[in-house]
Structure formats: structure tokens, C-alpha cells
C-alpha positions in Angstrom: -27.4 -17.4 42.2 -28.2 -21.0 43.1 -31.0 -23.4 42.1 -31.8 -26.9 43.1 -32.8 -30.0 41.2 -33.6 -33.7 42.0 -31.3 -36.5 40.8 -32.3 -40.1 40.2 -31.3 -40.9 43.8 -33.7 -38.2 45.1 -30.8 -36.1 46.4 -31.0 -32.4 46.4 -27.9 -30.8 44.8 -27.1 -27.1 44.7 -25.4 -25.7 41.6 -24.4 -22.2 40.8 -26.2 -20.6 37.9 -22.9 -19.2 36.5 -21.6 -22.8 36.1 -24.6 -23.9 34.1 -25.3 -20.9 31.8 -22.8 -20.4 29.1 -23.5 -16.6 28.8 -22.5 -13.9 31.3 -24.1 -10.9 29.7 -27.8 -10.7 30.1 -30.4 -8.1 29.3 -31.1 -6.8 32.8 -31.4 -3.6 34.7 -28.0 -2.1 35.2 -26.4 -3.8 32.2 -24.2 -1.3 30.2 -24.5 -1.5 26.5 -23.0 0.2 23.5 -25.3 1.7 20.8 -24.3 0.1 17.5 -26.3 2.3 15.0 -28.5 5.2 14.8 -28.0 8.8 16.0 -26.5 7.6 19.3 -24.0 5.3 17.6 -20.8 4.8 19.8 -22.3 6.0 23.1 -22.7 4.0 26.3 -26.1 3.5 27.9 -27.4 1.5 30.9 -30.5 -0.6 30.8 -33.1 0.7 33.3 -36.1 -1.4 32.4 -37.2 -4.1 30.0 -40.3 -3.0 28.0 -40.8 -6.2 26.0 -38.8 -8.8 24.1 -37.5 -6.2 21.5 -37.3 -2.9 23.4 -35.7 -1.6 26.6 -35.6 1.6 28.5 -32.1 3.0 28.7 -30.4 6.0 30.4 -26.9 7.4 29.9 -26.2 10.3 32.2 -22.5 9.8 31.9 -22.5 9.8 28.1 -25.0 12.5 27.4 -27.9 10.2 26.4 -31.3 11.1 27.8 -33.7 8.4 29.1 -35.5 6.8 26.2 -36.6 3.5 24.7 -34.4 1.7 22.2 -34.5 -1.6 20.3 -32.4 -4.5 21.5 -30.9 -5.1 18.0 -29.3 -1.6 18.3 -27.3 -2.5 21.4 -24.2 -4.5 22.0 -24.0 -5.7 25.6 -20.7 -5.1 27.5 -19.2 -6.9 30.5 -19.9 -3.8 32.7 -23.0 -3.7 35.0 -24.1 -0.9 37.4 -25.8 -1.6 40.7 -29.0 0.3 41.2 -32.6 -0.7 41.9 -35.2 -1.6 39.2 -36.5 1.5 37.3 -34.2 3.8 39.2 -34.4 7.5 38.4 -31.7 9.4 36.5 -30.0 10.8 39.6 -29.5 7.3 41.0 -28.1 6.0 37.7 -25.8 9.0 37.5 -24.5 8.3 41.0 -23.9 4.6 40.2 -22.2 5.6 36.9 -19.8 8.0 38.7 -19.1 5.7 41.6 -18.2 2.8 39.3 -15.9 5.1 37.2 -17.5 3.6 34.1 -16.0 6.1 31.6 -12.5 5.4 32.8 -13.0 1.6 32.7 -14.5 1.8 29.2 -11.7 3.9 27.8 -9.1 1.4 29.2 -10.9 -1.6 27.7 -9.7 -3.3 24.5 -13.0 -2.8 22.8 -12.9 1.0 23.2 -9.3 1.1 22.0 -10.1 -0.9 18.9 -13.0 1.5 18.1 -10.7 4.5 18.6 -8.1 3.0 16.3 -10.7 2.2 13.7 -11.9 5.8 13.8 -8.3 7.1 13.4 -7.8 4.9 10.4 -11.0 6.1 8.8 -9.8 9.8 9.1 -6.4 9.2 7.6 -5.4 10.7 4.3 -3.4 9.1 1.5 -0.2 10.8 2.7 -0.9 9.6 6.3 -1.2 6.0 5.0 2.0 6.4 3.1 3.9 7.6 6.2 2.4 4.7 8.2 3.6 2.2 5.6 7.1 3.7 5.5 7.2 3.6 9.3 6.2 -0.1 9.3 8.9 -1.0 6.8 11.6 0.7 8.9 10.3 -1.0 12.1 10.3 -4.4 10.4 13.8 -4.0 9.1 15.1 -2.9 12.6 13.3 -5.8 14.3 14.6 -8.3 11.8 18.2 -7.1 12.3 17.9 -7.3 16.0 16.4 -10.8 15.8 19.2 -12.1 13.5 21.9 -10.7 15.8 20.3 -12.4 18.8 19.9 -15.6 16.9 23.5 -15.6 16.0 24.7 -15.0 19.5 22.5 -17.8 20.8 23.8 -20.2 18.2 27.4 -19.3 19.1 26.7 -19.9 22.8 25.1 -23.3 22.0 21.7 -22.3 23.3 20.1 -22.3 19.8 20.6 -24.6 16.9 22.5 -27.9 16.5 25.9 -26.5 15.7 28.0 -23.5 16.9 28.6 -20.8 14.4 32.3 -19.8 14.4 33.2 -16.2 14.8 34.1 -14.2 11.8 37.7 -13.7 13.1 38.3 -17.4 13.4 37.2 -18.3 9.9 39.8 -19.4 7.5 40.4 -17.2 4.5 39.0 -18.5 1.3 41.4 -19.6 -1.3 40.7 -19.0 -5.0 40.4 -22.2 -7.0 42.4 -22.6 -10.1 40.3 -22.1 -13.2 39.2 -25.4 -14.8 40.8 -26.3 -18.1 38.4 -26.1 -21.0 37.3 -29.5 -22.2 38.7 -30.5 -25.6 36.5 -31.5 -28.4 35.8 -35.2 -28.7 36.5 -35.1 -32.4 39.9 -33.7 -31.8 40.7 -36.5 -29.3 39.6 -39.1 -31.8 41.8 -37.6 -34.5 44.8 -37.5 -32.3 44.4 -41.1 -31.3 44.2 -42.2 -34.9 47.4 -40.3 -35.8 49.3 -42.0 -33.0 48.2 -45.5 -34.1 49.3 -44.8 -37.6 52.7 -43.7 -36.5 53.1 -47.0 -34.5 52.1 -49.1 -37.5 54.4 -47.3 -39.9 
């Protein structure tokens, strides 16, 4: 959709509405929305008509929702939009719904997958959560081991790190250090020195 405006130089410039408006999801006929609360929570509907600023007429032949009016604060607008005329009957909406394969597109969307995962987590028991935690621990350990091995190989080849890590076969065997002699008491040292001096004098 384009519109025109006059600049200071009285020149007519054409700009696309999509480039000016920051939003791409409008309350319009054909817009698909997700019911956020109420008895129809989690179901898809399509806006057929706008009643006023707070209510719209929706229809959901593909999700089992009969034509009815609903408040806008109960809807979450999606990126999907069906193509049918204004105030179209249910049979036209059903045909547009089927032709667009809306149910398949919605199931493949990231939004629907997040809702499905959230529902699964809500239905989990304590034992299921314990098994999930154990599986995550095993996965993290295996992933860390693989990462360390790849990091070591990259360091040996010079592709990672500042120095090459020598192979374990090329490393020199460690030699045991001789145990350090215990330090003598300072009083004992002083006494020994005095005895030596006395012997020299006498």
C-alpha cells in the first residue's frame, strides 16, 4: 500500500506503508489470532469483522470455534493472515483456512512449539522431572568431554591457542625430587657457633 505526501520543494514522493509503520500485525479481516484466556484458550481464530474498538467478530472453522464476538484483550495477533472478503461467511473462511494450510503452518511455528513444551512441563510429575535432570547431567558431561577433546586436538595442530600441547607419549617422565632437609633450630645454630669460638680461643 502506498501513500503520497508533499515535501518542502512541492515534490510528490511515493512511500510504501510497510516502510513507515513499525508494526506488521493489524486488527483486520483475515488476521489469525490466538485466544489467550477464557473457555477458548489456546485455539486459533480468524477475525471476520471489527465491531468496535474493543470487540471483533471471529470465526474458527479449522479449530472448532463457532462464529462469535470476542474482546480484543483476549487475543494475541499472529503473523498469519487469510485472504477472504469482508464479513465472509463460514464456508468461505473454511475454504481459505484449508487452502492456506493454517493448522500445519501453526504447528510448525516456534510459538506453537513453545506452548506445547510448556504444556508438557506442566503435566510432568516429580519422577519425570528427576529423570529429565539426570538426562541433562549426562548430556552435559558427554558434551564437555567431546569439547575438551576437540579443543586439545585443535591446540596440538596449532589452530587454537598460543602454544602447541605436546602429546602424552612425547612428554618426559617426571623425576621425584629429593626430600628437603628439615631446617635446624636457630638456637641450636647459635649454640654451635659459640662452642666453636670458645675452642679457638682456648
